[in-house]
CSV table of C-alpha atoms and ligand atoms in Angstrom, one decimal:
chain,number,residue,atom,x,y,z
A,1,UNK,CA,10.4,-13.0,6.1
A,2,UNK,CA,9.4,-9.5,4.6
A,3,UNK,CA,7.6,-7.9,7.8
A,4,UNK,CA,8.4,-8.7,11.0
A,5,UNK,CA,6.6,-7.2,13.7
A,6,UNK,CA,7.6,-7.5,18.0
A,7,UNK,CA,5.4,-5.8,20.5
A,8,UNK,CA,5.1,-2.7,18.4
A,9,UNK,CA,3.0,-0.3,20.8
A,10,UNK,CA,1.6,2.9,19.2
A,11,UNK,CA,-0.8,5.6,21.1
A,12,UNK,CA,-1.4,9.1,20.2
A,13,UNK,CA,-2.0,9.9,23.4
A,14,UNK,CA,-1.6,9.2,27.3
A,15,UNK,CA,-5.2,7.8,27.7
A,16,UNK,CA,-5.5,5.7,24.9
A,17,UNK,CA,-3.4,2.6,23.6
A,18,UNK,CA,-3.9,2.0,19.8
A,19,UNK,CA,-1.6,-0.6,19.3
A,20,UNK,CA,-0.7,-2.5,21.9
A,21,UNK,CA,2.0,-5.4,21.8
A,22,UNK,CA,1.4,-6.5,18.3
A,23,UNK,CA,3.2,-8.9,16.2
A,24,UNK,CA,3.0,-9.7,12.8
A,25,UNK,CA,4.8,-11.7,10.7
A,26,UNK,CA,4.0,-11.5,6.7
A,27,UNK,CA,6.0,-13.4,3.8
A,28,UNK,CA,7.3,-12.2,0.5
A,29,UNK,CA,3.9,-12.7,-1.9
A,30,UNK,CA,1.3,-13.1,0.6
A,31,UNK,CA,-1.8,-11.7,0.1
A,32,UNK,CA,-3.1,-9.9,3.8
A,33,UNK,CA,-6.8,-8.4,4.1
A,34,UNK,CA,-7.0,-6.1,7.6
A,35,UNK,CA,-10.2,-5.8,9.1
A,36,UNK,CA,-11.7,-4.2,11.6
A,37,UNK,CA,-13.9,-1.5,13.2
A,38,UNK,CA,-14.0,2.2,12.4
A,39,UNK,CA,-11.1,3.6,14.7
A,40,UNK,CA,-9.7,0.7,15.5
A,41,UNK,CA,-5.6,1.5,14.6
A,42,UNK,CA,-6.1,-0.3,10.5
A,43,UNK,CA,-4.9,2.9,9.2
A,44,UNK,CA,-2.3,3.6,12.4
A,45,UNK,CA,-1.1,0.2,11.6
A,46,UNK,CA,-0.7,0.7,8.0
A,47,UNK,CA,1.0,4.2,8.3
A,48,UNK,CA,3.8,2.1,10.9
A,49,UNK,CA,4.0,-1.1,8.1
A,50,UNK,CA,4.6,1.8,5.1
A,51,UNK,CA,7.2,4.0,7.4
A,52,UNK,CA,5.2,6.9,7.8
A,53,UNK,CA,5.2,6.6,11.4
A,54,UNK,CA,7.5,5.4,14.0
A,55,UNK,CA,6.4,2.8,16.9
A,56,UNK,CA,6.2,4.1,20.6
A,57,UNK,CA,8.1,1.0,22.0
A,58,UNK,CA,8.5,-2.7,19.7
A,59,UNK,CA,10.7,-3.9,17.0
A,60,UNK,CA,9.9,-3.4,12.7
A,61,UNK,CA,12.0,-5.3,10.8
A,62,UNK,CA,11.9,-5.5,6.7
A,63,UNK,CA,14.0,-8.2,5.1
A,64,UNK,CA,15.5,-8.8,8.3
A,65,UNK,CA,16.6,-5.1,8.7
A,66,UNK,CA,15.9,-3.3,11.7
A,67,UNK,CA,13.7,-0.2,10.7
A,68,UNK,CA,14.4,2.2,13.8
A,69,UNK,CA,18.4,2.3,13.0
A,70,UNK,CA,17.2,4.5,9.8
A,71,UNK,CA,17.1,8.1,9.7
A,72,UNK,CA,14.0,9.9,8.5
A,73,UNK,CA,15.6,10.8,4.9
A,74,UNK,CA,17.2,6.8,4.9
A,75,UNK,CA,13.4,5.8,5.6
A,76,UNK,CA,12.4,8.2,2.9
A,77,UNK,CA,14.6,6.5,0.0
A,78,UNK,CA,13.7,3.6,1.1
A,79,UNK,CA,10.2,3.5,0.9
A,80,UNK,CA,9.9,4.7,-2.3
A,81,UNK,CA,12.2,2.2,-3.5
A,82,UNK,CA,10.3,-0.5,-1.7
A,83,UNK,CA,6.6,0.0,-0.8
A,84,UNK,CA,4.0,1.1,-3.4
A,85,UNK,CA,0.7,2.9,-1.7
A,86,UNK,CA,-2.8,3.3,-2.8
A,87,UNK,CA,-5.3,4.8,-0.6
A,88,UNK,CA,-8.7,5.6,-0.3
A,89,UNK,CA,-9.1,8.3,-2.5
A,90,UNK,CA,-6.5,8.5,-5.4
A,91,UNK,CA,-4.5,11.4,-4.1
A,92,UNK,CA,-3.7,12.1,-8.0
A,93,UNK,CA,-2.1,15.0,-8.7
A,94,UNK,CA,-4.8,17.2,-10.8
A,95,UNK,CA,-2.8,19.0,-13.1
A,96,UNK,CA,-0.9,16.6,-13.8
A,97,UNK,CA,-2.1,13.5,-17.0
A,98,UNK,CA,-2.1,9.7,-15.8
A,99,UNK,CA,0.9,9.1,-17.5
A,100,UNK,CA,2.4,11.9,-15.6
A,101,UNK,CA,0.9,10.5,-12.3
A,102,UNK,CA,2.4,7.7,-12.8
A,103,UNK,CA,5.6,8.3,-13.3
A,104,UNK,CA,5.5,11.1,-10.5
A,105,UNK,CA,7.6,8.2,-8.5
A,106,UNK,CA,10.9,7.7,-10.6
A,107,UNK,CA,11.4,11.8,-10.3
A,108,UNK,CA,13.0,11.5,-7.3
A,109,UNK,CA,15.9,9.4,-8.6
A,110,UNK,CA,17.7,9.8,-11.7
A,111,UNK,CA,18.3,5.7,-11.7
A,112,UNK,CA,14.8,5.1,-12.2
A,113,UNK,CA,14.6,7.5,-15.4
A,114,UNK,CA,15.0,6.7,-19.0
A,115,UNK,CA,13.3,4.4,-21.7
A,116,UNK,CA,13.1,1.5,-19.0
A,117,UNK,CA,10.8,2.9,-17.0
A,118,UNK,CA,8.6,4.3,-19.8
A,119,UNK,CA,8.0,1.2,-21.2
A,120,UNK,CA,7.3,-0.1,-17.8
A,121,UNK,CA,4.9,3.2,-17.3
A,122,UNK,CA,3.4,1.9,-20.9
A,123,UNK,CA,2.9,-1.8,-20.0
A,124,UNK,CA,1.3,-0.9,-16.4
A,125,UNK,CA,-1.1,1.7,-18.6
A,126,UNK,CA,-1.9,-1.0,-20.8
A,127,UNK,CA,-2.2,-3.5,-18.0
A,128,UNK,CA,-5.0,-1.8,-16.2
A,129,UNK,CA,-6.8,-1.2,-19.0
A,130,UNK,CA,-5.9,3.0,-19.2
A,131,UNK,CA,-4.2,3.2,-22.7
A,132,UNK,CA,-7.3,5.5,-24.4
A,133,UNK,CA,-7.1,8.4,-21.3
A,134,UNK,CA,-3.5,7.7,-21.0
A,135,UNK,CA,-3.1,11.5,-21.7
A,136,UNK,CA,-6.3,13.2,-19.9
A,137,UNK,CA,-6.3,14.4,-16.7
A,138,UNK,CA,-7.8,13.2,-13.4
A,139,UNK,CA,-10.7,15.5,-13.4
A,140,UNK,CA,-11.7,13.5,-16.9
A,141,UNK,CA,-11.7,10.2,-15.4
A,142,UNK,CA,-13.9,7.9,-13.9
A,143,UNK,CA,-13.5,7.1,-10.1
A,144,UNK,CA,-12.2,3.7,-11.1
A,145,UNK,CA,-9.5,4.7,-13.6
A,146,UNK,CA,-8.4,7.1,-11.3
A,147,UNK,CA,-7.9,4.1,-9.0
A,148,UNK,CA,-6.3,1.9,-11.3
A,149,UNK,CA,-3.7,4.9,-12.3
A,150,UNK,CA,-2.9,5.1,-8.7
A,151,UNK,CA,-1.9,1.3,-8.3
A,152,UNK,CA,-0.2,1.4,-11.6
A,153,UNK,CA,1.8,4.7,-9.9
A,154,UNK,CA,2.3,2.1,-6.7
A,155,UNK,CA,3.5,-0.3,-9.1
A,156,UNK,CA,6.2,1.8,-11.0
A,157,UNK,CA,8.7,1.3,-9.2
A,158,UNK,CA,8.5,-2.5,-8.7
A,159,UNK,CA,7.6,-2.3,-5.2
A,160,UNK,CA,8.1,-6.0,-3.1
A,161,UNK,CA,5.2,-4.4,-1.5
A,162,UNK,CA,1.9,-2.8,-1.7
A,163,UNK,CA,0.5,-1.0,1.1
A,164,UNK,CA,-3.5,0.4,0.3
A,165,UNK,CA,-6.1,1.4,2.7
A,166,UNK,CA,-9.6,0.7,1.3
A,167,UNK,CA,-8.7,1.3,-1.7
A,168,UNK,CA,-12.3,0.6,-3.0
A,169,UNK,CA,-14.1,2.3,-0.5
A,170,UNK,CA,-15.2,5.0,-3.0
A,171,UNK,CA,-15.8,2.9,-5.6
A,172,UNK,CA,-19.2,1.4,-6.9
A,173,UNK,CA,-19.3,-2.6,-7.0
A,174,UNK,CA,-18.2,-3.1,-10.2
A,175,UNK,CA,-15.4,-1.1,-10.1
A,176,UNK,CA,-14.6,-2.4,-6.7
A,177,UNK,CA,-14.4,-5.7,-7.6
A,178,UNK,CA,-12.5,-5.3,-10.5
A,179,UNK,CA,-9.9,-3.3,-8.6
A,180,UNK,CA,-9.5,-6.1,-6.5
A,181,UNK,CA,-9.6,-8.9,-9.2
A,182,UNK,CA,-6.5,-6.6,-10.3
A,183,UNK,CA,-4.6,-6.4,-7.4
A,184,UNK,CA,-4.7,-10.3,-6.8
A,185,UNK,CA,-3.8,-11.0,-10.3
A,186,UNK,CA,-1.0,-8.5,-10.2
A,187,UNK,CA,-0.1,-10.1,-7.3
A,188,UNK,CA,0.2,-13.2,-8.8
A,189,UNK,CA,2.2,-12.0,-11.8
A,190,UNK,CA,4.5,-10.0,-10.0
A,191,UNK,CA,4.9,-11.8,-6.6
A,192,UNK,CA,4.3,-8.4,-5.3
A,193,UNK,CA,2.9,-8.8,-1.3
A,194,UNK,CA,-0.2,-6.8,-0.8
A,195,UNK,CA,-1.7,-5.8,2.2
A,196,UNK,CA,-5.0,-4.5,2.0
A,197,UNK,CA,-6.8,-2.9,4.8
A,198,UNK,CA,-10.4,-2.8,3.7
A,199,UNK,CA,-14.5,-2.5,5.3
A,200,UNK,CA,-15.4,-5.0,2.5
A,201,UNK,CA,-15.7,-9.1,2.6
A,202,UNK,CA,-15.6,-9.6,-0.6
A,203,UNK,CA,-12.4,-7.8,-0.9
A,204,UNK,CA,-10.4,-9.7,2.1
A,205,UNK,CA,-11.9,-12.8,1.3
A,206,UNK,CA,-9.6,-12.5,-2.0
A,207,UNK,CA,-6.8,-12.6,0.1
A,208,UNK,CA,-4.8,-15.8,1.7
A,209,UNK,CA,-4.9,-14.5,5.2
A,210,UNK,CA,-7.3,-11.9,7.1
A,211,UNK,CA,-6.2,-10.4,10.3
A,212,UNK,CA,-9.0,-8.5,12.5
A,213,UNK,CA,-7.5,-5.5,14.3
A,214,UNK,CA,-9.2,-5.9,17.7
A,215,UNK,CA,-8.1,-3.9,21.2
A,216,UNK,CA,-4.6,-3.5,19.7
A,217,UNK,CA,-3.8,-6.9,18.8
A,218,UNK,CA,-4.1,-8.9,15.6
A,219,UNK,CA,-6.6,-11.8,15.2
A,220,UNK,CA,-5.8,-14.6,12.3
A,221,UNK,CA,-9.2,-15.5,10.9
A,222,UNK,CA,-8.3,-19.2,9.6
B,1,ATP,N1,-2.7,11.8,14.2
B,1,ATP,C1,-3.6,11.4,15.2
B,1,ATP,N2,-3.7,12.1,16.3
B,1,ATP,C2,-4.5,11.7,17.3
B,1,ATP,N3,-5.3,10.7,17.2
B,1,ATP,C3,-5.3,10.0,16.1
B,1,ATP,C4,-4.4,10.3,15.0
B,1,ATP,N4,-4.6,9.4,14.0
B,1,ATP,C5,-5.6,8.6,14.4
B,1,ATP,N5,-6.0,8.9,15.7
B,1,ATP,C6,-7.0,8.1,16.5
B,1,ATP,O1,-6.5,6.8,16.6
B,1,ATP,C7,-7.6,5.9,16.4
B,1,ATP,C8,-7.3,4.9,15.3
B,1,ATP,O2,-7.3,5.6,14.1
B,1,ATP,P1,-7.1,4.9,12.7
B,1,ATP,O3,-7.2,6.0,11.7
B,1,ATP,O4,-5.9,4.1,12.7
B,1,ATP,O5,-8.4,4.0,12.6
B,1,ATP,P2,-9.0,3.1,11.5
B,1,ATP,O6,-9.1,1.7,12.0
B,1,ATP,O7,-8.1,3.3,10.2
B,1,ATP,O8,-10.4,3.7,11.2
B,1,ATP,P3,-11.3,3.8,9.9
B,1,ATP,O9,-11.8,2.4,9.6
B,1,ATP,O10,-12.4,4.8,10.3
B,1,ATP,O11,-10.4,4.4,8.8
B,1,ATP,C9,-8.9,6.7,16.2
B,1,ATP,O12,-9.6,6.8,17.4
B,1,ATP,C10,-8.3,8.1,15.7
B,1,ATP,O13,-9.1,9.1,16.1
B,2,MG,MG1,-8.5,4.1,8.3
């Protein structure tokens, strides 16, 4: 199992219970859509799944590891060695060129540097269709390449995961579906899990499994 969930509780305050006694359970390669209302805990939920947040009360276990024995900075190392993210909006850095972007992940670790990873950084531009603005800036790129450069930065460090929260929600159709049709094929060629939190049908219907976030629990749609 890659995620295992037990009773994870989550509120940010006394009055109101976001998460509430979930459990989830998601294999190595699975493809996972999360649905559900505005406000409803998808990105609360998300935030827990990617580390950025610790449960109130409940168990997280990656690989079979128990997540709440790690300190923040072990948490930290891990995550970027582990879990790719792309959210909503692109969160690029501006002065920075896609290349750059993407490569903004192996800084932090002088292992992940060298010829390796460029050529990886090179395939992934290729891959996604981004070898002709490889070297222009965000502010010089349409909405969807921006998007695309962001899951190739997700991707850089071979991630067994892939964490994104609507990650078409500011993109026209077109682009929206082929950022999808991208993330399930890279999902097949990579055996990289995603899980996609999304507003969008046609987007979670790509996926093997859809959960709907409802009153704190998850719902399997079969
Ligand atoms: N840091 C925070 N402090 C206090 N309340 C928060 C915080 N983050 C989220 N909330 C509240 O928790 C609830 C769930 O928020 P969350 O962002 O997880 O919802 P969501 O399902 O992702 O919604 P959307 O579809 O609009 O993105 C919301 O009512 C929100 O206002
Ligand atoms: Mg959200």
């Amino acid at each position: 199992m890659l995620l295992k969930f037990e009773k994870i509780a989550k509120s940010y305050s006394k009055d109101r219970v976001i998460l509430d006694q979930l459990d989830l359970e998601i294999k190595g390669g699975e493809r996972v859509a999360i649905v559900g209302p505005s406000g409803s805990g998808k990105t609360t939920l998300l935030n827990l799944i990617g580390t950025l947040d610790r449960p109130d009360s409940g168990k997280m276990y990656f690989e079979n590891q128990d997540l709440s024995v790690f300190t923040d900075l072990q948490l930290a190392a891990f995550r970027n060695e582990k879990i790719g993210f792309v959210f909503q909006m692109h969160h690029l850095l501006p002065q920075l060129t896609l290349l750059e972007n993407i490569l903004l992940p192996t800084l932090t670790d002088k292992k992940l540097q060298g010829k390796e990873t460029h050529e990886r950084a090179r395939k992934l531009i290729s891959r996604m269709g981004l070898a002709e603005v490889a070297h222009q800036k965000p502010s010089e790129l349409s909405g969807g390449e921006c998007q695309r450069t962001a899951v190739a930065r997700a991707l850089i460090n071979r991630p067994g995961l892939i964490l994104a929260d609507e990650p078409t929600g500011a993109l026209d159709q077109k682009s929206a579906f082929n950022l999808t049709d991208l993330l399930v094929e890279l999902n097949k060629e990579e055996g990289v899990t995603l899980i996609v939190v999304t507003h969008s049908m046609d987007v979670a219907s790509k996926m093997n499994r859809i959960y709907t976030l409802s009153e704190g629990k998850l719902i399997t749609i079969e």
